[in-house]
Each structure stands twice: as structure tokens, then as C-alpha cells.
XYZ file of C-alpha atoms in Angstrom:
689
model
C -25.723 -3.251 11.658
C -25.393 -1.216 14.868
C -26.122 -2.368 18.391
C -27.109 -0.430 21.511
C -27.819 -1.087 25.179
C -31.449 0.040 24.968
C -34.143 0.430 22.345
C -34.455 4.117 23.210
C -30.732 4.567 22.507
C -31.189 2.946 19.111
C -34.109 5.204 18.241
C -32.102 8.276 19.253
C -28.858 6.900 17.719
C -26.838 7.568 20.889
C -24.502 5.440 23.035
C -23.893 2.991 20.224
C -21.811 0.030 21.374
C -20.595 -1.033 17.975
C -21.347 -1.408 14.293
C -20.354 -3.639 11.389
C -20.980 -3.728 7.655
C -22.925 -6.868 6.765
C -21.163 -7.399 3.447
C -20.333 -11.139 3.217
C -21.744 -11.663 6.723
C -22.754 -15.235 7.665
C -25.220 -16.175 10.413
C -24.841 -19.422 12.376
C -26.970 -21.042 15.096
C -26.588 -23.973 17.463
C -29.280 -26.645 17.427
C -29.134 -26.876 21.215
C -29.881 -23.180 21.674
C -33.129 -21.554 20.501
C -32.367 -17.914 21.377
C -28.712 -17.313 20.399
C -27.056 -16.743 17.040
C -23.635 -15.627 15.729
C -22.706 -13.250 12.923
C -19.337 -13.695 11.207
C -18.396 -10.510 9.360
C -16.235 -9.825 6.296
C -13.123 -9.259 8.460
C -13.550 -12.638 10.255
C -14.776 -11.008 13.462
C -17.549 -12.987 15.173
C -20.298 -11.417 17.251
C -22.718 -13.395 19.390
C -26.289 -12.227 20.023
C -29.286 -13.646 21.830
C -32.947 -12.718 21.592
C -34.400 -12.206 25.030
C -37.364 -14.420 25.994
C -39.405 -11.322 26.900
C -39.141 -10.100 23.313
C -42.454 -11.044 21.730
C -42.119 -8.647 18.815
C -39.227 -10.287 16.952
C -38.117 -13.908 17.099
C -34.623 -15.186 16.403
C -35.818 -16.275 12.953
C -36.907 -12.692 12.230
C -33.423 -11.452 13.089
C -31.728 -14.155 11.025
C -33.924 -13.452 8.002
C -33.360 -9.692 8.200
C -29.576 -10.005 8.583
C -29.202 -12.628 5.852
C -31.329 -10.612 3.398
C -29.342 -7.459 4.097
C -26.064 -9.399 3.793
C -27.134 -10.778 0.412
C -28.120 -7.312 -0.796
C -24.951 -5.644 0.507
C -22.699 -8.391 -0.807
C -24.264 -8.155 -4.259
C -24.035 -4.386 -4.598
C -20.913 -3.590 -2.586
C -18.655 -6.587 -3.208
C -18.965 -7.245 -6.913
C -15.712 -7.934 -8.704
C -14.488 -4.606 -9.940
C -13.931 -4.267 -13.666
C -10.275 -3.841 -14.501
C -9.347 -0.227 -15.028
C -6.386 -1.145 -17.193
C -4.901 2.067 -18.416
C -4.516 0.634 -21.922
C -8.286 0.538 -22.424
C -9.925 3.646 -23.854
C -12.789 4.588 -21.525
C -16.054 4.913 -23.487
C -17.614 8.060 -22.113
C -21.370 8.509 -21.790
C -21.143 11.670 -23.925
C -19.424 9.724 -26.710
C -22.092 7.013 -26.603
C -24.812 9.644 -26.804
C -23.128 11.310 -29.797
C -22.735 7.981 -31.622
C -26.351 7.122 -30.883
C -27.560 10.432 -32.324
C -25.491 9.869 -35.493
C -26.904 6.358 -35.873
C -30.457 7.673 -35.482
C -29.810 10.350 -38.132
C -28.385 7.724 -40.510
C -31.417 5.540 -39.850
C -33.809 8.348 -40.817
C -31.833 9.033 -44.020
C -31.810 5.332 -44.921
C -35.550 5.079 -44.279
C -36.167 8.081 -46.553
C -33.922 6.706 -49.333
C -35.678 3.327 -49.188
C -39.073 5.022 -49.581
C -37.823 6.976 -52.623
C -36.282 3.815 -54.095
C -39.535 1.867 -53.606
C -41.538 4.594 -55.378
C -39.157 4.527 -58.338
C -39.274 0.724 -58.383
C -43.083 0.710 -58.529
C -43.024 3.208 -61.411
C -40.575 1.004 -63.337
C -42.691 -2.068 -62.702
C -45.803 -0.356 -64.111
C -43.990 0.869 -67.238
C -42.639 -2.642 -67.955
C -39.655 -1.030 -69.712
C -37.052 -2.951 -67.622
C -35.656 -6.445 -67.789
C -37.538 -8.742 -65.312
C -34.225 -10.131 -63.947
C -32.920 -6.665 -63.082
C -36.297 -5.768 -61.616
C -36.162 -8.831 -59.373
C -32.639 -7.906 -58.220
C -33.827 -4.423 -57.357
C -36.725 -5.894 -55.385
C -34.283 -8.108 -53.483
C -32.119 -5.068 -52.687
C -35.236 -3.256 -51.518
C -36.264 -6.136 -49.245
C -32.791 -6.411 -47.702
C -32.651 -2.640 -47.171
C -36.031 -2.689 -45.432
C -34.933 -5.532 -43.148
C -31.659 -3.718 -42.396
C -33.562 -0.559 -41.595
C -35.913 -2.459 -39.263
C -32.992 -4.202 -37.521
C -31.222 -0.863 -37.109
C -34.363 0.655 -35.630
C -34.646 -2.227 -33.136
C -30.955 -1.898 -32.235
C -31.267 1.839 -31.708
C -34.292 1.301 -29.495
C -32.356 -1.252 -27.447
C -29.328 1.035 -27.175
C -31.578 3.873 -26.066
C -33.085 1.709 -23.332
C -29.605 0.562 -22.255
C -28.378 4.134 -22.155
C -31.230 5.091 -19.839
C -30.527 2.050 -17.679
C -26.808 2.879 -17.539
C -27.497 6.483 -16.609
C -29.836 5.333 -13.857
C -27.275 2.818 -12.578
C -24.572 5.490 -12.684
C -26.741 7.799 -10.573
C -27.346 4.965 -8.089
C -23.614 4.158 -7.913
C -22.717 7.804 -7.402
C -25.307 8.113 -4.657
C -24.133 4.882 -3.017
C -20.509 6.024 -3.167
C -21.468 9.374 -1.661
C -23.400 7.716 1.173
C -20.617 5.208 1.893
C -17.868 7.821 1.870
C -19.820 10.213 4.098
C -20.648 7.393 6.512
C -17.014 6.319 6.572
C -15.834 9.852 7.207
C -18.350 10.263 10.036
C -17.350 6.957 11.634
C -13.652 7.757 11.329
C -14.151 11.172 12.916
C -16.171 9.699 15.798
C -13.591 6.954 16.273
C -10.742 9.490 16.233
C -12.466 11.650 18.865
C -13.190 8.602 20.994
C -9.569 7.431 20.815
C -8.367 10.911 21.732
C -10.715 11.106 24.711
C -9.675 7.679 25.966
C -5.969 8.366 25.551
C -6.178 11.736 27.289
C -8.306 10.348 30.110
C -11.275 12.622 29.459
C -14.778 11.253 28.977
C -16.178 11.160 25.437
C -19.027 13.388 24.311
C -21.549 10.742 25.381
C -22.064 9.653 28.983
C -21.052 6.206 30.206
C -23.199 3.467 28.758
C -26.128 2.143 30.698
C -25.851 -1.432 31.885
C -29.480 -2.208 31.028
C -30.027 -5.198 28.778
C -30.662 -4.875 25.066
C -34.323 -4.716 24.235
C -33.981 -6.799 21.082
C -30.761 -8.728 21.443
C -27.656 -9.003 23.588
C -24.200 -9.120 22.031
C -21.121 -10.863 23.289
C -17.809 -10.331 21.557
C -15.398 -13.229 21.459
C -12.269 -11.098 21.675
C -10.691 -8.634 24.066
C -9.287 -6.596 21.211
C -11.834 -3.836 20.675
C -11.554 -0.747 18.551
C -12.445 1.289 21.617
C -13.505 0.778 25.201
C -17.164 1.061 24.261
C -17.312 -0.984 21.055
C -17.736 -4.753 21.285
C -15.922 -5.425 18.039
C -14.227 -8.779 18.511
C -11.880 -10.734 16.361
C -11.653 -14.468 16.684
C -9.427 -14.915 13.656
C -5.976 -16.500 13.949
C -2.013 -12.696 14.456
C 27.178 -0.827 24.190
C 28.618 -1.517 20.633
C 29.373 -4.911 19.283
C 32.899 -5.878 20.118
C 34.015 -6.601 16.576
C 37.494 -5.967 15.270
C 36.095 -4.391 12.115
C 38.485 -2.002 10.421
C 36.694 0.606 8.322
C 38.291 2.713 5.618
C 39.588 6.061 6.800
C 36.638 7.868 5.248
C 34.086 5.652 6.960
C 33.378 6.011 10.666
C 30.551 5.067 12.974
C 29.693 8.613 13.894
C 29.895 9.990 10.364
C 26.459 10.829 9.044
C 25.427 8.651 6.124
C 25.356 10.782 3.041
C 28.166 13.020 4.150
C 31.873 12.669 3.502
C 34.330 13.608 0.814
C 34.560 10.259 -0.965
C 33.659 10.075 -4.619
C 30.144 8.690 -5.191
C 28.675 8.773 -8.697
C 31.226 11.466 -9.464
C 30.204 13.682 -6.512
C 32.962 14.669 -4.105
C 30.809 16.126 -1.361
C 27.129 15.348 -0.903
C 24.545 18.060 -0.445
C 22.901 18.576 2.932
C 19.708 20.229 1.708
C 17.312 20.143 -1.244
C 17.042 23.050 -3.712
C 13.599 23.929 -2.341
C 11.648 23.029 0.847
C 8.532 20.889 0.672
C 5.086 22.327 -0.020
C 2.515 22.535 2.741
C -0.163 19.874 2.468
C -2.461 21.531 4.976
C -4.818 22.726 2.238
C -5.066 19.264 0.680
C -6.779 16.115 1.887
C -5.841 12.586 0.841
C -9.388 11.608 1.757
C -10.758 14.003 -0.858
C -8.991 11.814 -3.433
C -9.530 8.370 -1.940
C -13.238 8.879 -1.290
C -13.719 8.914 -5.068
C -11.803 5.655 -5.424
C -13.692 3.304 -3.109
C -13.478 -0.178 -4.574
C -10.621 0.638 -6.959
C -7.212 -0.990 -6.933
C -5.014 1.581 -5.192
C -2.013 0.958 -7.441
C -4.055 2.419 -10.326
C -5.169 5.580 -8.520
C -3.465 8.732 -9.781
C -2.647 10.886 -6.775
C -1.944 14.636 -7.081
C 1.767 15.380 -7.083
C 1.394 17.397 -3.853
C 1.247 14.102 -1.926
C 4.563 12.907 -3.399
C 8.125 13.324 -2.246
C 10.803 14.123 -4.880
C 12.129 10.570 -5.144
C 11.232 7.579 -7.273
C 10.333 4.335 -5.518
C 13.574 2.940 -6.970
C 15.498 5.598 -5.060
C 13.451 4.858 -1.955
C 14.518 1.201 -2.255
C 18.174 2.207 -2.239
C 17.697 3.546 1.303
C 18.016 -0.074 2.413
C 21.750 0.545 2.015
C 22.055 3.473 4.420
C 23.532 1.275 7.161
C 25.740 -0.912 4.975
C 28.405 -0.904 7.688
C 26.300 -3.568 9.456
C 26.911 -5.927 6.525
C 30.642 -5.254 6.775
C 30.478 -5.988 10.505
C 28.656 -9.247 9.822
C 31.436 -10.253 7.441
C 34.013 -9.678 10.181
C 32.241 -11.989 12.664
C 33.516 -15.541 13.010
C 30.478 -16.746 14.988
C 27.376 -17.421 12.811
C 25.060 -16.270 15.638
C 26.870 -12.937 15.845
C 26.577 -12.652 12.067
C 22.830 -13.292 12.334
C 22.530 -10.482 14.887
C 24.238 -8.063 12.508
C 22.027 -9.164 9.614
C 18.938 -8.701 11.828
C 20.124 -5.206 12.757
C 20.629 -4.430 9.062
C 17.131 -5.722 8.218
C 15.582 -3.516 10.930
C 17.665 -0.484 9.953
C 16.470 -0.855 6.356
C 12.972 0.342 7.290
C 14.085 3.041 9.745
C 14.141 5.803 7.134
C 10.364 5.430 6.677
C 9.673 7.090 10.045
C 7.549 10.209 9.394
C 7.982 9.827 5.615
C 4.301 10.283 4.755
C 5.079 11.544 1.242
C 4.483 9.015 -1.523
C 7.455 8.260 -3.802
C 6.822 8.604 -7.534
C 5.727 5.393 -9.242
C 8.605 4.230 -11.466
C 7.930 4.070 -15.197
C 8.380 0.721 -16.904
C 12.063 0.422 -17.807
C 13.132 3.157 -15.387
C 16.472 2.516 -13.665
C 18.523 3.936 -10.813
C 22.140 3.433 -9.934
C 23.973 4.435 -6.790
C 27.705 4.126 -6.161
C 28.955 4.913 -2.659
C 32.697 4.460 -2.289
C 32.507 5.739 1.284
C 30.007 3.026 2.262
C 31.570 0.334 0.093
C 28.783 -0.638 -2.322
C 27.177 -0.013 -5.688
C 23.524 -0.629 -6.585
C 21.410 -0.946 -9.714
C 17.597 -1.139 -9.766
C 15.018 -1.413 -12.545
C 11.227 -1.249 -12.825
C 10.634 -4.665 -14.360
C 6.818 -4.685 -14.397
C 4.078 -2.066 -14.425
C 0.976 -4.182 -13.733
C 1.628 -5.364 -11.101
C 4.308 -2.778 -10.195
C 7.519 -4.699 -9.427
C 10.887 -3.113 -8.666
C 14.068 -5.208 -8.695
C 17.429 -4.201 -7.196
C 20.932 -5.644 -6.930
C 23.707 -4.253 -4.722
C 27.212 -5.573 -4.293
C 30.181 -4.784 -2.112
C 33.022 -2.943 -3.815
C 35.373 -5.494 -2.277
C 33.264 -8.387 -3.594
C 32.401 -9.328 -0.028
C 28.579 -9.338 -0.266
C 25.596 -9.307 -2.621
C 22.230 -7.846 -1.594
C 19.277 -8.226 -3.959
C 15.502 -8.498 -4.110
C 12.273 -7.605 -5.870
C 9.448 -5.690 -4.228
C 5.757 -5.590 -5.138
C 4.055 -3.125 -2.743
C 0.475 -4.405 -2.420
C -1.774 -1.601 -1.172
C -4.959 -1.926 0.870
C -7.323 0.869 1.857
C -8.927 0.257 5.263
C -10.954 3.468 5.476
C -8.905 5.296 8.113
C -5.555 4.005 6.898
C -3.631 2.783 3.873
C -1.614 -0.389 4.323
C 1.381 -1.280 2.133
C 2.423 -4.906 2.239
C 5.887 -5.163 0.606
C 5.545 -8.529 -1.080
C 8.793 -9.967 -2.379
C 11.940 -11.707 -1.192
C 15.047 -9.906 0.060
C 18.351 -11.795 -0.049
C 21.743 -11.039 1.507
C 24.737 -13.176 0.551
C 27.923 -13.016 2.639
C 30.399 -14.337 0.081
C 33.287 -14.708 2.535
C 31.252 -17.200 4.603
C 29.310 -18.690 1.679
C 26.063 -17.821 3.529
C 22.712 -16.591 2.220
C 19.998 -14.927 4.309
C 16.438 -14.268 3.105
C 13.519 -12.365 4.618
C 10.479 -10.214 3.827
C 9.848 -6.743 5.226
C 7.018 -5.951 7.679
C 3.804 -4.203 6.654
C 3.831 -0.403 6.586
C 0.650 1.503 7.470
C -0.166 5.217 7.098
C -2.832 6.244 9.624
C -5.364 9.086 9.835
C -6.089 9.312 6.115
C -9.463 10.948 6.843
C -8.892 13.004 9.982
C -5.942 13.815 12.252
C -2.194 13.968 11.609
C -0.714 11.372 9.271
C 1.624 8.924 10.987
C 3.356 5.662 10.108
C 3.824 2.345 11.837
C 5.361 -0.975 10.846
C 3.910 -4.248 12.061
C 4.066 -7.954 11.390
C 6.654 -10.708 11.645
C 10.020 -10.814 9.913
C 11.699 -14.204 9.653
C 15.360 -14.155 8.636
C 16.759 -17.527 7.571
C 20.414 -18.539 7.240
C 20.141 -21.165 4.505
C 23.586 -22.626 5.260
C 23.301 -23.211 9.022
C 19.512 -23.368 9.446
C 19.647 -20.591 12.069
C 16.685 -18.216 12.121
C 15.884 -14.823 13.580
C 12.199 -14.190 14.315
C 11.360 -10.502 14.791
C 7.958 -9.120 15.718
C 7.233 -5.506 14.755
C 4.512 -4.671 17.244
C 1.376 -2.724 16.309
C 0.832 0.531 18.165
C -2.224 -0.400 20.224
C -4.769 2.063 21.597
C -2.474 3.883 24.049
C 0.695 3.773 21.965
C 2.597 1.661 24.494
C 3.955 -0.691 21.823
C 4.580 1.989 19.178
C 7.594 1.120 16.980
C 8.702 -1.719 19.270
C 10.585 -4.686 17.826
C 11.198 -7.878 19.789
C 12.463 -11.272 18.760
C 15.071 -13.961 19.130
C 17.737 -15.933 17.307
C 17.332 -19.696 17.248
C 19.399 -22.557 15.850
C 18.061 -25.238 13.520
C 16.790 -27.234 16.522
C 14.722 -24.146 17.528
C 16.759 -23.488 20.665
C 16.735 -19.774 21.525
C 20.297 -18.473 21.604
C 19.770 -14.721 21.882
C 16.949 -12.221 22.346
C 16.657 -8.941 20.468
C 14.680 -5.824 21.353
C 14.441 -2.136 20.493
C 12.565 0.188 18.154
C 12.804 0.285 14.390
C 12.923 4.093 14.593
C 15.908 4.141 16.962
C 18.013 1.147 17.890
C 18.324 -2.610 18.393
C 19.900 -4.485 21.323
C 20.735 -8.124 22.024
C 20.715 -9.980 25.353
C 20.670 -13.561 26.538
C 17.151 -15.079 26.499
C 17.009 -15.727 30.252
C 17.793 -12.095 31.087
C 15.185 -10.874 28.629
C 12.441 -13.140 30.022
C 13.231 -12.031 33.573
C 13.024 -8.396 32.554
C 9.692 -8.959 30.778
C 8.157 -10.635 33.830
C 9.300 -7.835 36.145
C 8.150 -5.201 33.669
C 4.688 -6.789 33.467
C 4.441 -6.977 37.259
C 5.473 -3.314 37.638
C 3.024 -2.339 34.925
C 0.169 -4.083 36.734
C 1.120 -2.371 40.008
C 1.137 1.054 38.357
C -2.193 0.346 36.706
C -3.779 -0.578 40.044
C -2.354 2.425 41.891
C -3.155 5.044 39.235
C -6.809 6.038 39.310
C -6.921 9.367 37.509
C -3.607 9.705 35.728
C -4.940 9.193 32.219
C -3.419 12.496 31.146
C 0.049 10.965 31.573
C -0.614 8.415 28.861
C 1.121 9.169 25.532
C -0.752 10.667 22.611
C -2.061 8.456 19.816
C 1.259 9.099 18.087
C 3.957 9.475 20.774
C 7.198 10.873 19.407
C 10.234 8.672 19.974
C 13.282 10.026 21.755
C 16.733 8.619 22.404
C 15.791 7.383 25.874
C 12.460 5.767 24.974
C 13.984 2.259 24.821
C 14.704 0.962 28.299
C 18.099 -0.735 28.123
C 18.245 -4.016 30.022
C 21.494 -4.507 32.012
C 23.815 -6.824 30.136
C 22.539 -5.811 26.697
C 24.735 -5.200 23.648
C 23.959 -2.428 21.199
C 23.673 -3.761 17.650
C 22.557 -0.623 15.831
C 21.519 2.970 16.509
C 20.011 5.303 13.942
C 21.982 8.348 12.830
C 20.453 11.743 13.703
C 18.478 13.394 10.937
C 19.461 16.794 9.541
C 18.236 19.830 11.439
C 16.203 20.887 8.394
C 14.677 17.421 7.862
C 11.062 18.470 8.563
C 11.245 21.103 5.801
C 12.844 18.542 3.452
C 10.163 15.806 3.403
C 11.675 14.301 6.595
C 14.654 13.048 4.567
C 17.714 11.545 6.206
C 21.219 12.674 5.207
C 21.386 9.614 2.956
C 18.035 10.339 1.268
C 18.964 13.989 0.739
C 21.709 12.938 -1.691
C 19.804 10.298 -3.680
C 18.563 12.577 -6.461
C 21.702 14.689 -6.535
C 22.814 15.301 -10.105
C 26.185 16.393 -11.405
C 26.697 17.431 -15.032
C 29.443 14.841 -15.300
C 26.894 12.071 -14.701
C 25.037 12.797 -17.928
C 27.652 11.069 -20.068
C 27.896 8.075 -17.722
C 24.458 7.030 -16.479
C 21.838 5.600 -18.875
C 19.044 7.867 -20.092
C 16.546 5.741 -18.125
C 18.041 6.770 -14.749
C 15.392 8.473 -12.623
C 17.726 11.375 -11.839
C 16.725 12.488 -15.354
C 12.962 12.355 -14.705
C 11.628 15.879 -15.307
C 8.656 15.619 -12.914
C 10.809 14.586 -9.931
C 13.420 17.221 -10.782
C 10.742 19.932 -11.047
C 9.243 18.987 -7.688
C 12.673 18.968 -6.056
C 13.222 22.474 -7.437
C 9.915 23.685 -6.006
C 8.025 23.965 -9.315
C 4.863 22.066 -8.397
C 2.942 23.074 -11.552
C 5.633 21.800 -13.909
C 5.993 18.651 -11.808
C 2.270 17.972 -12.147
C 2.267 18.630 -15.908
C 5.346 16.468 -16.480
C 3.971 13.645 -14.350
C 0.805 13.623 -16.452
C 2.812 13.770 -19.694
C 5.028 10.843 -18.688
C 2.032 8.732 -17.669
C 0.330 9.422 -21.013
C 3.537 8.632 -22.879
C 3.873 5.328 -21.040
C 0.224 4.531 -21.759
C 0.679 5.245 -25.480
C 3.853 3.121 -25.665
C 2.099 0.196 -24.041
C -0.841 0.525 -26.425
C 1.512 0.473 -29.426
C 3.176 -2.680 -28.110
C -0.188 -4.387 -27.724
C -1.094 -3.559 -31.334
C 2.133 -5.084 -32.624
C 2.032 -8.061 -30.218
C 5.430 -6.948 -28.930
C 6.295 -8.001 -25.375
C 8.224 -5.731 -23.044
C 11.751 -6.992 -22.392
C 13.582 -6.094 -19.202
C 17.182 -4.999 -19.640
C 19.088 -5.808 -16.466
C 16.954 -8.396 -14.639
C 15.257 -11.682 -15.554
C 12.446 -13.499 -13.795
C 13.323 -16.786 -12.127
C 13.365 -18.750 -8.868
C 15.372 -17.442 -5.936
C 18.418 -19.737 -5.711
C 18.030 -20.174 -1.953
C 14.305 -20.714 -1.337
C 12.930 -21.183 -4.901
C 10.428 -18.331 -4.433
C 9.558 -16.301 -7.545
C 12.119 -13.520 -7.888
C 13.866 -11.169 -10.326
C 17.596 -11.826 -10.681
C 20.356 -9.553 -11.970
C 21.633 -10.442 -15.463
C 24.922 -8.562 -15.152
C 26.829 -6.238 -17.515
C 25.223 -2.998 -16.288
C 28.542 -1.654 -15.053
C 30.147 -2.247 -18.477
C 28.539 1.117 -19.347
C 27.398 -0.076 -22.758
C 23.918 1.417 -22.959
C 22.422 0.908 -26.415
C 18.843 0.552 -27.625
C 17.439 1.936 -24.375
C 13.750 2.922 -24.377
C 12.802 6.593 -24.563
C 10.637 6.825 -21.425
C 11.113 10.481 -20.468
């Protein structure tokens, strides 16, 4: 449903004020009002309309009937529960059905012919009376059964033929509907993108400013100030300097040393590489939308994406990037004050997502049973991870300090949602940090990650949502809000929050950007700054009439000075600079650059399930995109065949290094480390590569 200022605009399809799909839409009216009605849409937005008294052509009841009928139709055809596309099921192709049907029809004709011949012979025997009556009766019975079977087969074939025609017709309708929906979505996204660009840059859109005449048919009134653009009334009424620690690091571990560098031994490697064997491929000739448009309504975790959209790392390796700033855990261990420890843990939690900035490449989906280990003597930890489930995809990890000073573990289930213009990844799962020296445990969940401009424009990433870190020993909490970008990019990458004690008294405020840094300050100073900042912002807004060109782009690039430091603040964390060749290397950090590094000496140490041994990732890293694609397909087919064999033998998959159970600190469902991985006794491992 679209709405316009004037009937003439609607007829010409210009100056549209807004539009909404009516799937699952619900109309409501108030008994005290005879002209108004509300429409609640599938995304919980509510739009109010009223039919003008001068409108004699259509009454409110006409509008309600039309909208409700369309909603019922759209809901039925566009929101049906999708059939599971479980990869274990063999898809029955239309061509195969047609071939089987033709064979059945041929067999039916042969059977019909044989029955006729048999009946003729039977009649001849009956006339000659040279056969035993009992045998003759048996032959008649066989003849009767054969005739009935032939008739039943004919009826079945007729029914199958009708069903085949109906299925082909339905398939054509579904293909046409998918084509229409995808083209409409692409058109809307392009228009929206152009409108955003024009608003951000301060130039008028292609259409002139909307007329303020009343609607001819109905007036709309959005219940929210949060619109997709300045001209769309789409409302939503639904309910969303360094720390002064006396921390002594090892000689080979310094604040200014780039993570990933250094001469310390890590997995047998003395010095880590600073570049990949081959630069990334250009994706300019490929469109993610060209893939996703064919997958409307499908579960995204089951969509097979071309390897060109990947980066040469497994998701298990991507998880290990949580550990890039492990020094913050060591700092937390050195703090005697639990509030200072909470600040360090909060900085570590924020730093864990920092490597995702500009990482628009998709990591390879881990195979069931795939593992990854990482030992970093220079950073003081070792980590083991395993893909413990394939449907749904769940990755479990367990890291521990080499000095037995901390344990960091969790299980992640990235739930994907496709919103048309963007893909949203909600990292479901609990993350736990245990500071053994203080007998403390902290738990939290990561914010939502969103990749924008899937259809048109440059891909870019933002993180948004709340992160609540809980100290289960003291009851202290840290509440962090990862702010969404907003239309003009003012809030892009911003993180703000506070530390509170168990009585909910605010003890410290935190602010910064997840792409850059995090500061702490006393709550009173932060509130004062916010009030002054808001006042100055309002003054600038009132005094600036035509300075729209000074507004940032839809994706402003962060720089080292983009966070305004409030006097009296303490720096908790600052991101390390990326390598100079990062943009040619999938926007990897120094730490990420070394994750898939492989030394011949490792082969006799690591298990054969380690993803360093995956041939598709290795081929992509080496620049052989064709081999990477072929190997990726081969591994997926091998995994599919192995799962099918297990289902035939009723054999359940057994994880090797993790077991499912409640988290010991909050009782949430989790995957916990079983131990013994570092004993290096790897027997009876699955052949997954």
C-alpha cells in the first residue's frame, strides 16, 4: 500500500509519501470515531488514516475491506511457512518426475496389452474345456485382479498428470511472484538510496517538495518520529590517557607492538607474516543481490554463496580474533578494584568486535567437526574451537591464559536475517570470561552486526544493540549501547554506557567508538558534557541554513580524532593501526593476517580437522579462485554424503572437545570444553577434508 498527498500524484505515481507491504497487516478502528482507522504492519509499525467527509466515493468500510482482503491474500501467498531445505533431502526434480511418469505410462500400456492377450487365451481354454475348473477359476481371479490393478494404475497416472500440470503452473506463478518482488525491492532500495544521498548531501531529490494539499482518499498520521526518510511517514510504535595500572608485561609484549607481530613462538612460528600470499579478488563485477534475489524466503544459513564473497578464513578463525587485545584481560587481573576490572573487561568486550570494521567478506562456514587451535606465547593465551553443530551452525571456543590466570569461552550461533537492503547477523550465544585470580566470572552477548547496501551502493558494516556485562560475584554490571548509524551518520560506530553496582548506582560512564577507542569518566562529568553538546548542536542547527554539504556521507570514515575526548577521561583501549596493505588483504588486521599461517612443522602436531588444512581456504588465500570454488563444493558434498550415511545407520554425531550443558554462571544453554585437547592424542578423528 502506497500513500500520496493528492489523487493526481497517486495516478501518476509521483511524490509518494510512503509505502508498506500488507503482509500480516491488521486494521483497527475506534468505536467513537467513524472516519479514522489504523493499520499495524508486519514490522509493528502503526499508521493512522482517516477518510475525509467530502469523499463520497469510498467509505471507511470500503478501505477496511480492501486492505483486509489484500492482507489476507498477501499473508497467504507471501508468508507461508517455508519447507525445510535440509541438505540431506534429495530434491525431486520436475524432469525426474516427468521421466518416471513416462515410464509408468509405458508400463501401464504393456500391462494392458498383456491382460488382453491373457484374457483371449483364457476364453479359448474355457471353450475347449480341456483344463481343470479349479485352475481355470484361479486364472480368472488373476485376470480380475490384473484388470483392477491396471484400472487403478490408470487412475493414479491421470491424477499424477493433473498434479504435474498444477505444480508446473504453481512453479511459474512462484517464479513470476519472486521476479516481481525482487524487482520491486531493487527499485525501492535504489530510490531509497538516492533519497538518502540527496538528503545527506543537502541537495533536493529528483522530485520537487511535496504539496501540502490533503489526501483525496485518506490522510495518514505516523505515530513515530523515526522515518526512513524526510518524506516517508513510516512510523514505528514498537518498544528499542592510559589506565594507571602497574601491569608488568613480558619483554616481548608491549602496548605499541602490533598484534600479530613479534618474534615469540606461536604454533611453532617464530615470526608472523605481514601479508597474504595473494591479494584479494575484485568484487566489482559481482553482486550479492544477484544471489540473494533468488533466495527470498529461504533461511540464509542454507544459502550457498559464491566463493568470491568469502575471505580466506573459517568462522572458527574469525572467532579467535576476540583474543587480539588479550592484554586487556591481563590488565583486569592486575586491578585490585572490581570497578576498574569491570572497565577493563568492558574494553575487552568492545575490542573483540573491532576487527569487523570494513570486513565485508564472509568467512567460510565451518564443516561439522572442524577445529582450530591458536597458541600465542607473546599474548599469553592458547585457544581451541570446534564446530559442534551444523543445523543450526554453532561454533564453540575455549581460551585460557598460559599462566592459568583466566579462562575465556563461549558458543556462537550467528542468526541471519535478510531485510532487503541489508543482512543482519545476530550473534546468539553466551560469552564468558573468568578471572581465576579474583574468582570472578563475567558474561555477555555481542551486539548485532549489519552489512548495508546489499542491493546498491558500497557495502559497509555497523554494530548496534545493547551489551550487558555481568560480574556474577559482585553483582556489578556494565550496560553498553552500540548506537545505530542514523540517517546522517552522526552516531556511526558510537558506544556509550555506564558501570553500575548491584544497587544500580552509576559508578562510571564509558564512551567511544568500537572502531577506535573507549574512554571512562565519572557519570556527572559525562552528563554535563552531553547536555552542553546537545545545546551546542541545537545552536548549530538553528544557525546553519544551507550547510547540508558539510554533513558526513552515509558511511563516514572514522579517523583518530573523531571521538571528542571529554576532559578528565581515562583511556581504556585504543585500536592498533592496520597494515598499510590491509585494503588489498581483505581489510585484515595484523592479527588476522597470521591466523591461517601454516608451517610444515605444524602438520605433525595439529589434528587433521584443523581448518589450516582446508583446501578451499588455502586455495583462496593463494589466489586460486577456481580451485577454491571447486574444493568448497567438494567439501560441502562430502559433508552432505557423510550426514546422509549417518542418518541411514541411525548414528548420531558426537562432538570431540565440547559437550552441551548449562553455563555454570547463568544456567543458559552453552557448549563447555571437555579438556584433553592439549594432550595431543588425536585418534579416531573424522575425515572431513
